[in-house]
Coordinates of N, CA, C and O and ligand atoms in Angstrom, one line a residue:
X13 N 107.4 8.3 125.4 CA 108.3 8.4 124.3 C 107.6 8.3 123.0 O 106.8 7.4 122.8
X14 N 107.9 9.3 122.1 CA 107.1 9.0 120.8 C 108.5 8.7 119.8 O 109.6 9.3 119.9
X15 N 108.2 7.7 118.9 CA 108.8 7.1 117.8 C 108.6 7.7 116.4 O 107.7 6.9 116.1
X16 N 108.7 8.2 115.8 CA 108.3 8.1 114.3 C 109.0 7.7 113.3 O 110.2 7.8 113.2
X17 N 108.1 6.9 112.2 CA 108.5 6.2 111.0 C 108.2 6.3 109.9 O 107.0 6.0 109.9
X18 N 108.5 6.4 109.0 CA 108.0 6.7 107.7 C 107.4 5.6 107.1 O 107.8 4.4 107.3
X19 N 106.4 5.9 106.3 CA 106.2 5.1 105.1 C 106.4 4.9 104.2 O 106.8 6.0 103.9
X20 N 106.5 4.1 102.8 CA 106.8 4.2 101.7 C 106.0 4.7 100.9 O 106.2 3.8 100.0
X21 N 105.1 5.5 100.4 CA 104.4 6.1 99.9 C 104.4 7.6 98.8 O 104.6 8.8 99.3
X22 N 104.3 7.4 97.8 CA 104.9 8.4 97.0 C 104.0 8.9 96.3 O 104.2 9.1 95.1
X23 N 102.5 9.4 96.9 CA 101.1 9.8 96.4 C 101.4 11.8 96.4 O 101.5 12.7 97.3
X24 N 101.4 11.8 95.5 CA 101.3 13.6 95.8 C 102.4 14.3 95.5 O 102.4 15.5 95.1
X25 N 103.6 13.5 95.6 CA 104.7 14.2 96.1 C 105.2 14.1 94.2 O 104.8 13.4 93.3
X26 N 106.5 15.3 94.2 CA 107.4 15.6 93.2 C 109.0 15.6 93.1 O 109.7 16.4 93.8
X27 N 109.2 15.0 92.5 CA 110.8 13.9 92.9 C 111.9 15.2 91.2 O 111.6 15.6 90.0
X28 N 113.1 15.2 92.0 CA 113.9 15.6 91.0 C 115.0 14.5 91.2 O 115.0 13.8 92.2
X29 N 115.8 14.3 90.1 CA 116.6 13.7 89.6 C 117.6 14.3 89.1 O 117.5 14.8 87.9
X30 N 118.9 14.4 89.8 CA 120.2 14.6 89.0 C 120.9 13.6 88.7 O 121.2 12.9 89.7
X31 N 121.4 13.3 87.3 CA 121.9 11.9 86.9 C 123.6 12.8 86.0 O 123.5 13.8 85.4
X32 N 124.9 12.0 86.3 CA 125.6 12.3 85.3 C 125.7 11.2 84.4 O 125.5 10.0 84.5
X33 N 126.2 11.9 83.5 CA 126.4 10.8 82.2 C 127.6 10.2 82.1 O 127.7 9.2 81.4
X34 N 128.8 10.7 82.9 CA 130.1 9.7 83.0 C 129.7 8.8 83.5 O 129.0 8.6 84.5
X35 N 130.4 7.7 82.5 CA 129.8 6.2 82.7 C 128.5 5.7 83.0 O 127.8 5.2 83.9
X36 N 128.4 6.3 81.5 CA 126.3 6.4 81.6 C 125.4 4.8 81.9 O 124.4 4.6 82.6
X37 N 126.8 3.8 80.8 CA 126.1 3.0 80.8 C 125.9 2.3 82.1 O 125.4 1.1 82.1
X38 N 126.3 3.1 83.4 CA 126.1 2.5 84.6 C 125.3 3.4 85.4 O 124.9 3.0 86.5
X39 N 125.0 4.8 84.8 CA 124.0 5.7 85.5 C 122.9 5.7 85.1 O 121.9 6.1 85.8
X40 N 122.6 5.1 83.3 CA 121.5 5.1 83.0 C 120.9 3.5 83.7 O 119.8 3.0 83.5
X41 N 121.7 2.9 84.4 CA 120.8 2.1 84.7 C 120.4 2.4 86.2 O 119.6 1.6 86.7
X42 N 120.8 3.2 86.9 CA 120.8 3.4 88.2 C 119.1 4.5 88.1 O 118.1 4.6 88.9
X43 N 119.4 5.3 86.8 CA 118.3 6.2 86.4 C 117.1 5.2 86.6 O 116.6 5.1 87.7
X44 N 116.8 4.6 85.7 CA 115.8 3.5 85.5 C 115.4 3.3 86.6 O 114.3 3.6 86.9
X45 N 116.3 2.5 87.6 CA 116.0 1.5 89.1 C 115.3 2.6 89.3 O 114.1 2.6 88.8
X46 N 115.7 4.0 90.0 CA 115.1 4.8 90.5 C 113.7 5.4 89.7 O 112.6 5.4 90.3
X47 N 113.8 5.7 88.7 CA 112.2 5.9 87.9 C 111.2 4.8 88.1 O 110.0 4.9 88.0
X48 N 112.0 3.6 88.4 CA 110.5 2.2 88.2 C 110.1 2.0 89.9 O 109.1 1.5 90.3
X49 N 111.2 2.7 90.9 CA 110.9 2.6 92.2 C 110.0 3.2 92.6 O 109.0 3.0 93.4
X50 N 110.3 4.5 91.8 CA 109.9 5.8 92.5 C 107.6 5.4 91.7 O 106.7 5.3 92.6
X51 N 107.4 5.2 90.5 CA 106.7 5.0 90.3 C 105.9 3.5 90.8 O 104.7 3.4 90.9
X52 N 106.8 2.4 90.9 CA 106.2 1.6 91.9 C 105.5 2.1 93.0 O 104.3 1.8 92.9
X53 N 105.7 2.7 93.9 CA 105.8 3.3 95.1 C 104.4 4.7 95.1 O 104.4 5.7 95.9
X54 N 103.8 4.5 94.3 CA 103.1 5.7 93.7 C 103.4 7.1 93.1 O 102.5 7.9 92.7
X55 N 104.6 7.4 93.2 CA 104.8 8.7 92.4 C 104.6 8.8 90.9 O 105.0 8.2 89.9
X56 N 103.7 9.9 90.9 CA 103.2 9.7 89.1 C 104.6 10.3 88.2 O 105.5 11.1 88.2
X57 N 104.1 9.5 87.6 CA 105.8 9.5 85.9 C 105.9 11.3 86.0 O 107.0 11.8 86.0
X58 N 104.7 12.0 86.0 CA 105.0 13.2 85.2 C 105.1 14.2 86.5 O 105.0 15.4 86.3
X59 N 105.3 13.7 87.8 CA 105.9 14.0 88.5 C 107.5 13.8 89.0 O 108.0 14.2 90.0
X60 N 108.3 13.0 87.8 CA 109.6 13.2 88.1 C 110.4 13.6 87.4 O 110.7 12.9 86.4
X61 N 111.1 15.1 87.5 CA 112.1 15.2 86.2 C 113.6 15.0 86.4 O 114.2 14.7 87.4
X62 N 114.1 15.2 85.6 CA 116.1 14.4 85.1 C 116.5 15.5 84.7 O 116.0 15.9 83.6
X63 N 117.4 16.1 85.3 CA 118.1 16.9 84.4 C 120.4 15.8 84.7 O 121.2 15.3 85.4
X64 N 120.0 16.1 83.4 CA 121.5 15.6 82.9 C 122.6 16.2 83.1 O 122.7 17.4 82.7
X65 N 124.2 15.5 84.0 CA 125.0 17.0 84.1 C 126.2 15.9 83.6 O 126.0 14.7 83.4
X66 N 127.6 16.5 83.3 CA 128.4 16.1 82.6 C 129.4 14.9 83.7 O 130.0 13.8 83.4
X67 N 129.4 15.3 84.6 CA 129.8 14.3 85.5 C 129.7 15.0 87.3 O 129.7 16.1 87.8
X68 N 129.7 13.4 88.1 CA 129.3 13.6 89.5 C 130.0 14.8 90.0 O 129.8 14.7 91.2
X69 N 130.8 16.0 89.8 CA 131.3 16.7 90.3 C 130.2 17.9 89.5 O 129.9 18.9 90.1
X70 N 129.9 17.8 89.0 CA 128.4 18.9 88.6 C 127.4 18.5 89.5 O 126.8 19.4 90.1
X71 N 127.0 17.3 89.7 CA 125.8 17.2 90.9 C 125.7 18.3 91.7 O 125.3 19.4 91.2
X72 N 126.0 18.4 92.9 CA 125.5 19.3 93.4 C 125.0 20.8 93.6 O 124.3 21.3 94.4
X73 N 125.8 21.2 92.5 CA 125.6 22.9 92.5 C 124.0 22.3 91.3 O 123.0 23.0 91.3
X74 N 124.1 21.7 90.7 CA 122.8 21.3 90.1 C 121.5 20.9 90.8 O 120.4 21.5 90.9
X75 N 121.8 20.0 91.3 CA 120.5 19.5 92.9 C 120.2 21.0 93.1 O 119.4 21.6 92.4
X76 N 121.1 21.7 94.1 CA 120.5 23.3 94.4 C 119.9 23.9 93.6 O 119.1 24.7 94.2
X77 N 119.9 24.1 92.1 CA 119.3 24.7 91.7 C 117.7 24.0 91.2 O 116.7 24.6 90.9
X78 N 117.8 23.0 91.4 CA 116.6 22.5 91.3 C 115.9 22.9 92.8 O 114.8 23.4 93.0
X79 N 116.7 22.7 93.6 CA 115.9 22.9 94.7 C 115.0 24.1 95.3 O 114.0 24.2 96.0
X80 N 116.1 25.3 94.4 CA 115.4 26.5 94.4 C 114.8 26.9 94.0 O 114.4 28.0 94.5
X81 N 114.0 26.2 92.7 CA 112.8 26.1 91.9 C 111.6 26.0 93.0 O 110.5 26.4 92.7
X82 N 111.9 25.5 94.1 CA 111.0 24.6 94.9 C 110.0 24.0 94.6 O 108.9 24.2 95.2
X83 N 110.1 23.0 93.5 CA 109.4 22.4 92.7 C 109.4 21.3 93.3 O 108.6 20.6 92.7
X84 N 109.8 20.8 94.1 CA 110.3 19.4 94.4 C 110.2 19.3 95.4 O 110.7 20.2 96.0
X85 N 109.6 18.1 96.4 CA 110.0 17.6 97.5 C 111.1 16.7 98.1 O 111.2 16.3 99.3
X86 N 111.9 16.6 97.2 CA 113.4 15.7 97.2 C 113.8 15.4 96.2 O 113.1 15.2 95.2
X87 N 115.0 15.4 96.1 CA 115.8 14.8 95.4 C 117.3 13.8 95.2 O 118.3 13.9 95.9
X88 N 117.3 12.9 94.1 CA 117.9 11.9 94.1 C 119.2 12.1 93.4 O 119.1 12.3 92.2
X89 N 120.4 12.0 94.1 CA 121.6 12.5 93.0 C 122.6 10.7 92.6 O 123.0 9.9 93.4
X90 N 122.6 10.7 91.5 CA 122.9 9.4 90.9 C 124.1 9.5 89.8 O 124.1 10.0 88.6
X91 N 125.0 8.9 90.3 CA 126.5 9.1 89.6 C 126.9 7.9 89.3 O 126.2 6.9 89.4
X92 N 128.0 7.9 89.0 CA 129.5 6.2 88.9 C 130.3 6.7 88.8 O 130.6 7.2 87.7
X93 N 131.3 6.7 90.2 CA 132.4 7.5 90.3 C 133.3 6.5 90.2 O 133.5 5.9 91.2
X94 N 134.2 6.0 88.9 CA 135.0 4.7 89.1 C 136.5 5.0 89.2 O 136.9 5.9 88.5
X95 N 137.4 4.3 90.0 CA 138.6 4.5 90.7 C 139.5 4.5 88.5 O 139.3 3.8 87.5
X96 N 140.4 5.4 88.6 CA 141.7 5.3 87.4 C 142.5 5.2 87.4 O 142.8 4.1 87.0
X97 N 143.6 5.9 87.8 CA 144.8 5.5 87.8 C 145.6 6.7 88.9 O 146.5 6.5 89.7
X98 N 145.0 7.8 88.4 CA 145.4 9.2 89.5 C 144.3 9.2 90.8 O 143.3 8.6 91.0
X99 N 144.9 10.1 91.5 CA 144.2 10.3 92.5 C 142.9 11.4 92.5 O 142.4 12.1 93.4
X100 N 142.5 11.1 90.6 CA 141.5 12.4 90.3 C 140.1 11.9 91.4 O 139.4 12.6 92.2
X101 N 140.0 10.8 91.1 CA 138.9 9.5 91.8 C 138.1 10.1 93.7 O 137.0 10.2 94.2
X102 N 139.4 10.2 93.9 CA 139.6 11.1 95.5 C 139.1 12.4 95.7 O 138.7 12.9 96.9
X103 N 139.0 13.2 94.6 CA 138.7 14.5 94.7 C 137.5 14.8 94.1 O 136.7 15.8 94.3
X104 N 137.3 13.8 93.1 CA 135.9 13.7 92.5 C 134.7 13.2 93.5 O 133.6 13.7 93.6
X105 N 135.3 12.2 94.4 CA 134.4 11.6 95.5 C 134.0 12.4 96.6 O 132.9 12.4 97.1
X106 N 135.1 13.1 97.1 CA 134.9 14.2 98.1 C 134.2 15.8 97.5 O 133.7 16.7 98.1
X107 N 134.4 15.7 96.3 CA 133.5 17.0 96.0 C 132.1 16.6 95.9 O 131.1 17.3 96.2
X108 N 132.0 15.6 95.4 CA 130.4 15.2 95.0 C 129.9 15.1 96.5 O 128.8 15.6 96.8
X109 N 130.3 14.8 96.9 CA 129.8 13.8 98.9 C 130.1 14.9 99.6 O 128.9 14.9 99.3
X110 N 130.5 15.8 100.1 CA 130.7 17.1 100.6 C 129.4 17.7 99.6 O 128.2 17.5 99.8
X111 N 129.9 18.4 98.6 CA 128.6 18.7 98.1 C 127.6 18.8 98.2 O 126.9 19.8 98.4
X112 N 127.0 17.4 98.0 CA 125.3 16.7 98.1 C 124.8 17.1 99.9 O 123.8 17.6 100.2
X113 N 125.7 16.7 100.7 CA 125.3 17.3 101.7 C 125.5 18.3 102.5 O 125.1 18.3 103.7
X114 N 126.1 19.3 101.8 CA 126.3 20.9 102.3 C 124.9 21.4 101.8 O 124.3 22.1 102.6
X115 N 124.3 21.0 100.4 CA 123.5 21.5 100.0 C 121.8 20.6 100.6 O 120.7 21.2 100.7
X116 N 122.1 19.5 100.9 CA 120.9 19.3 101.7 C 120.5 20.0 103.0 O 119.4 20.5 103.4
X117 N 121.5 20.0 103.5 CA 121.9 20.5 105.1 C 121.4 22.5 104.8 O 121.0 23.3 105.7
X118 N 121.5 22.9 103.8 CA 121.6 24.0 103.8 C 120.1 24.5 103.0 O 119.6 25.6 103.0
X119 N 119.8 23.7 102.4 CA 118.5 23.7 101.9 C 116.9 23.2 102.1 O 115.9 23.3 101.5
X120 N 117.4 22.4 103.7 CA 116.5 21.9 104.2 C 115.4 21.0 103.4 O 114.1 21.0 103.6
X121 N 116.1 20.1 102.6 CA 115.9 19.0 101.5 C 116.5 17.7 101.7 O 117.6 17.3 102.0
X122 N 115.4 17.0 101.4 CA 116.4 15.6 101.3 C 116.9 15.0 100.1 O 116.2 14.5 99.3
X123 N 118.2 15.0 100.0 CA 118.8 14.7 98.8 C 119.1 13.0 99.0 O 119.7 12.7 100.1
X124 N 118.9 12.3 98.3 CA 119.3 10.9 98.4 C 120.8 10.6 97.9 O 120.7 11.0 96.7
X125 N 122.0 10.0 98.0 CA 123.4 10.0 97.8 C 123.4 8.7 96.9 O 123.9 7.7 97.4
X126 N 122.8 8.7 95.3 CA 122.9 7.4 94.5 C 124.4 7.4 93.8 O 124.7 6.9 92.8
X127 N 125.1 8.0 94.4 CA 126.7 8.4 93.3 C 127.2 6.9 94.0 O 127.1 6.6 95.1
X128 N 127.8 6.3 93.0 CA 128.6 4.8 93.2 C 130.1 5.4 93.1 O 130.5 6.1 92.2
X129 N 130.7 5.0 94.0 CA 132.5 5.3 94.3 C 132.8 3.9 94.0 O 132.0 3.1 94.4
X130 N 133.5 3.6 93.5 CA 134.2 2.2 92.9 C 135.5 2.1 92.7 O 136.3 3.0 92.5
X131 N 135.9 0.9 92.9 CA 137.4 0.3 92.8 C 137.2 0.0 90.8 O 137.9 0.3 89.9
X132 N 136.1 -0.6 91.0 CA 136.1 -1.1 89.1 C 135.0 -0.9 88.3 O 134.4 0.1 88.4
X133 N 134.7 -1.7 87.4 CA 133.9 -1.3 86.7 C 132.7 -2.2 87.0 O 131.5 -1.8 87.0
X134 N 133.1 -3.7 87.6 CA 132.3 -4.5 87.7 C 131.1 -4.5 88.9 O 129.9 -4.9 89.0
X135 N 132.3 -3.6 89.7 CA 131.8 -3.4 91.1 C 130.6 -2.6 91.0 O 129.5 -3.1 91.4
X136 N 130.7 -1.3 90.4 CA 129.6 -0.5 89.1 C 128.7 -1.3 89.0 O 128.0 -1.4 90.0
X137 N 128.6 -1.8 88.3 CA 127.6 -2.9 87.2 C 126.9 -3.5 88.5 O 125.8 -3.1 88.8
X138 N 127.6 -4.4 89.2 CA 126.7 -4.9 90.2 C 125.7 -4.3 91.5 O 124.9 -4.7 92.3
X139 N 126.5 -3.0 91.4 CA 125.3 -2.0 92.4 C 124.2 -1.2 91.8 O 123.4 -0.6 92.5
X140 N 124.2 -1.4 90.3 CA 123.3 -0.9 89.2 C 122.7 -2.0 88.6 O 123.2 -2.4 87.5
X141 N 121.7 -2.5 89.1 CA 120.9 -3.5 88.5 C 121.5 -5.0 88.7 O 120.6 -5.9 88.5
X142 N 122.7 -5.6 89.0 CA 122.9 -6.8 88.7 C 123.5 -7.5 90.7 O 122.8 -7.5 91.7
X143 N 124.5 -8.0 90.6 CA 124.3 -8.7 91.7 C 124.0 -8.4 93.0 O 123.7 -9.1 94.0
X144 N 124.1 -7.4 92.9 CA 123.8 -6.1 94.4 C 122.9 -5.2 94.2 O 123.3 -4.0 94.0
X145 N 122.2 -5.4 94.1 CA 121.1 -4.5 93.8 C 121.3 -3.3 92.7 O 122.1 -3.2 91.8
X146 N 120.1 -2.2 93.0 CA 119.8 -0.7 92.4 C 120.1 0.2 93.3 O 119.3 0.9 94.0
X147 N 121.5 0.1 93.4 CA 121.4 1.7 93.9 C 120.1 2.7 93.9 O 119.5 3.2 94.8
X148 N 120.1 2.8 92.6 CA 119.1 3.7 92.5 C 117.7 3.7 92.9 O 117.1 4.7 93.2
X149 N 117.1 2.3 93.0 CA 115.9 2.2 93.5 C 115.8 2.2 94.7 O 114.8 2.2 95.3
X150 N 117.2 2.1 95.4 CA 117.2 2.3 96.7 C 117.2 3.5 97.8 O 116.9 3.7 99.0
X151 N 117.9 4.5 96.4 CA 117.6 5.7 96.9 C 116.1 6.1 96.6 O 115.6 7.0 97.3
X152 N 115.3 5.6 95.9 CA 113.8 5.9 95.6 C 113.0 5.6 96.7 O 112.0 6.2 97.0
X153 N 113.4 4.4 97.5 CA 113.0 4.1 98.6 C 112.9 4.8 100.0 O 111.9 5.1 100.6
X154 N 114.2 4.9 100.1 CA 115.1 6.2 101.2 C 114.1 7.4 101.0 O 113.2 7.6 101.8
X155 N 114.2 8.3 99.9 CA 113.5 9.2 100.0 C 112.5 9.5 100.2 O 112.2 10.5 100.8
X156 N 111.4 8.5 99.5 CA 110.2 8.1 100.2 C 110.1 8.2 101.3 O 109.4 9.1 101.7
X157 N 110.8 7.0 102.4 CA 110.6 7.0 103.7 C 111.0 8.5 104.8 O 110.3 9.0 105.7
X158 N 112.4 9.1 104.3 CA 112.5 10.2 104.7 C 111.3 11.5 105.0 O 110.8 12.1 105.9
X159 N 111.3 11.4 103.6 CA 110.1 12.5 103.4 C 108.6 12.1 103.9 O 107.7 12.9 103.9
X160 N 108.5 10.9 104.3 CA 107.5 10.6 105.3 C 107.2 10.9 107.2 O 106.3 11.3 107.9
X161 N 108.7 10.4 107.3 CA 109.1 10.6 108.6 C 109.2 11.9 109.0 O 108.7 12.4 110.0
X162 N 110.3 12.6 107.9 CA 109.7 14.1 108.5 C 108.6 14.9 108.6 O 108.5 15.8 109.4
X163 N 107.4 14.3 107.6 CA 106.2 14.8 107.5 C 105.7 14.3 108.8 O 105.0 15.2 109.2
X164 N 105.8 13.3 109.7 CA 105.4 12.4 110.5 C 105.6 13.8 111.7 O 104.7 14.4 112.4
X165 N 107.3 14.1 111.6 CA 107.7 14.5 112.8 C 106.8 16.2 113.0 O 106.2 16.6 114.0
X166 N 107.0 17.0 111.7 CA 106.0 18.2 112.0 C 104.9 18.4 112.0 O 104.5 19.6 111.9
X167 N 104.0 17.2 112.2 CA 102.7 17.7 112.1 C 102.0 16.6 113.1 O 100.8 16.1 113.1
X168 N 103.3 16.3 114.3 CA 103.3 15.7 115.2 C 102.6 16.5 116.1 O 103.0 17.6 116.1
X169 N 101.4 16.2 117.0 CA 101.2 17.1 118.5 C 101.4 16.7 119.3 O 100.8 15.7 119.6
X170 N 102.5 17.2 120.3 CA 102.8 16.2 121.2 C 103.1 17.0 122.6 O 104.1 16.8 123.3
X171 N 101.8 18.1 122.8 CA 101.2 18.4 123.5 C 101.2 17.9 125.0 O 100.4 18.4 125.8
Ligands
LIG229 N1 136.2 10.2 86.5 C1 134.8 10.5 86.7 C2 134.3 11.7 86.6 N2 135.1 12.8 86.3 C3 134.5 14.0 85.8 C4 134.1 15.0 86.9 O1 132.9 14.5 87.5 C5 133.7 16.3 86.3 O2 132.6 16.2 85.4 C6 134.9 17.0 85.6 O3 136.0 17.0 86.5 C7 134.6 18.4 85.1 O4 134.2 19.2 86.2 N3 133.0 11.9 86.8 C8 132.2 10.8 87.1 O5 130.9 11.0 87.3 N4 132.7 9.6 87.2 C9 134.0 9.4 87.0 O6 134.5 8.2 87.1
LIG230 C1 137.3 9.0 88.9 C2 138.1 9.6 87.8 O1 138.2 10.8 87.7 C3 138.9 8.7 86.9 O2 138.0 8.0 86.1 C4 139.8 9.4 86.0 O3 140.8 8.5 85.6 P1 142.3 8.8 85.7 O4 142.6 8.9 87.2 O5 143.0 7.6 85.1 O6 142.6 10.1 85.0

């Protein structure tokens, strides 16, 4: 039986970032986690770029087009989808999340899922930097290991 596992290692490789700015002040911090992970982890700074979209329901037709660049080895989609008062919350969450992975699945990419679905604001806050971690740096992690393990699995001989 062969196993394979990724590593965390981010030497070489080129990371995109889609971030929206609704409820920035909770994506720009999920941005950050993920920029100080991803460079913790060795990915060089001027290998990661951000493009900005108006809210988590732009993410993914945006991811794709980055992807088609094929400039990138993965990429990380990072939102704050917080609950209002309508049931907009529900259709915003299912376009973004259907989305992100119609377009991974279809682009043979790994896209990392940093969009926060929330009941409040606080709940937000604490998955971006404060009592529950970085979302975001967690997706910096994930993709790392992903994109290891796959590398692991094709250039496997197992002859
Ligand atoms: N309410 C939130 C939104 N709504 C905006 C949509 O994402 C989209 O930009 C708009 O419907 C135009 O297509 N977006 C978030 O990221 N977070 C929210 O809480
Ligand atoms: C997630 C949303 O779209 C939400 O913020 C919009 O708020 P509302 O449902 O009160 O219009």
């Amino acid at each position: 039986m062969t196993t394979f596992n990724g590593k965390i290692n981010g030497n070489g490789l080129k990371i995109g970032i889609v971030v929206a700015r609704f409820n920035a002040f909770v994506t720009q911090q999920l941005l950050t986690g993920a920029q100080e992970s991803l460079v913790q982890h060795g990915v060089n700074e001027t290998d990661i770029d951000v493009a900005w979209v108006p809210g988590a329901f732009e993410i993914p037709l945006t991811v794709q087009k980055m992807i088609t660049t094929k400039r990138y080895d993965g990429v990380i989609a990072l939102g704050a989808v917080i609950r209002g008062a309508t049931a907009h919350f529900d259709y915003v969450c299912r376009g973004v999340t259907t989305g992100i992975a119609t377009v991974s699945l279809a682009t043979d990419t790994p896209i990392m899922f940093g969009v926060l679905t929330t009941d409040t604001i606080e709940q937000a806050m604490d998955r971006a930097g404060f009592k529950s971690g970085n979302k975001g740096a967690d997706c910096a992690v994930s993709l790392l290991e992903t994109l290891d393990v796959q590398r692991a699995i094709l250039k496997a001989d197992l002859a």
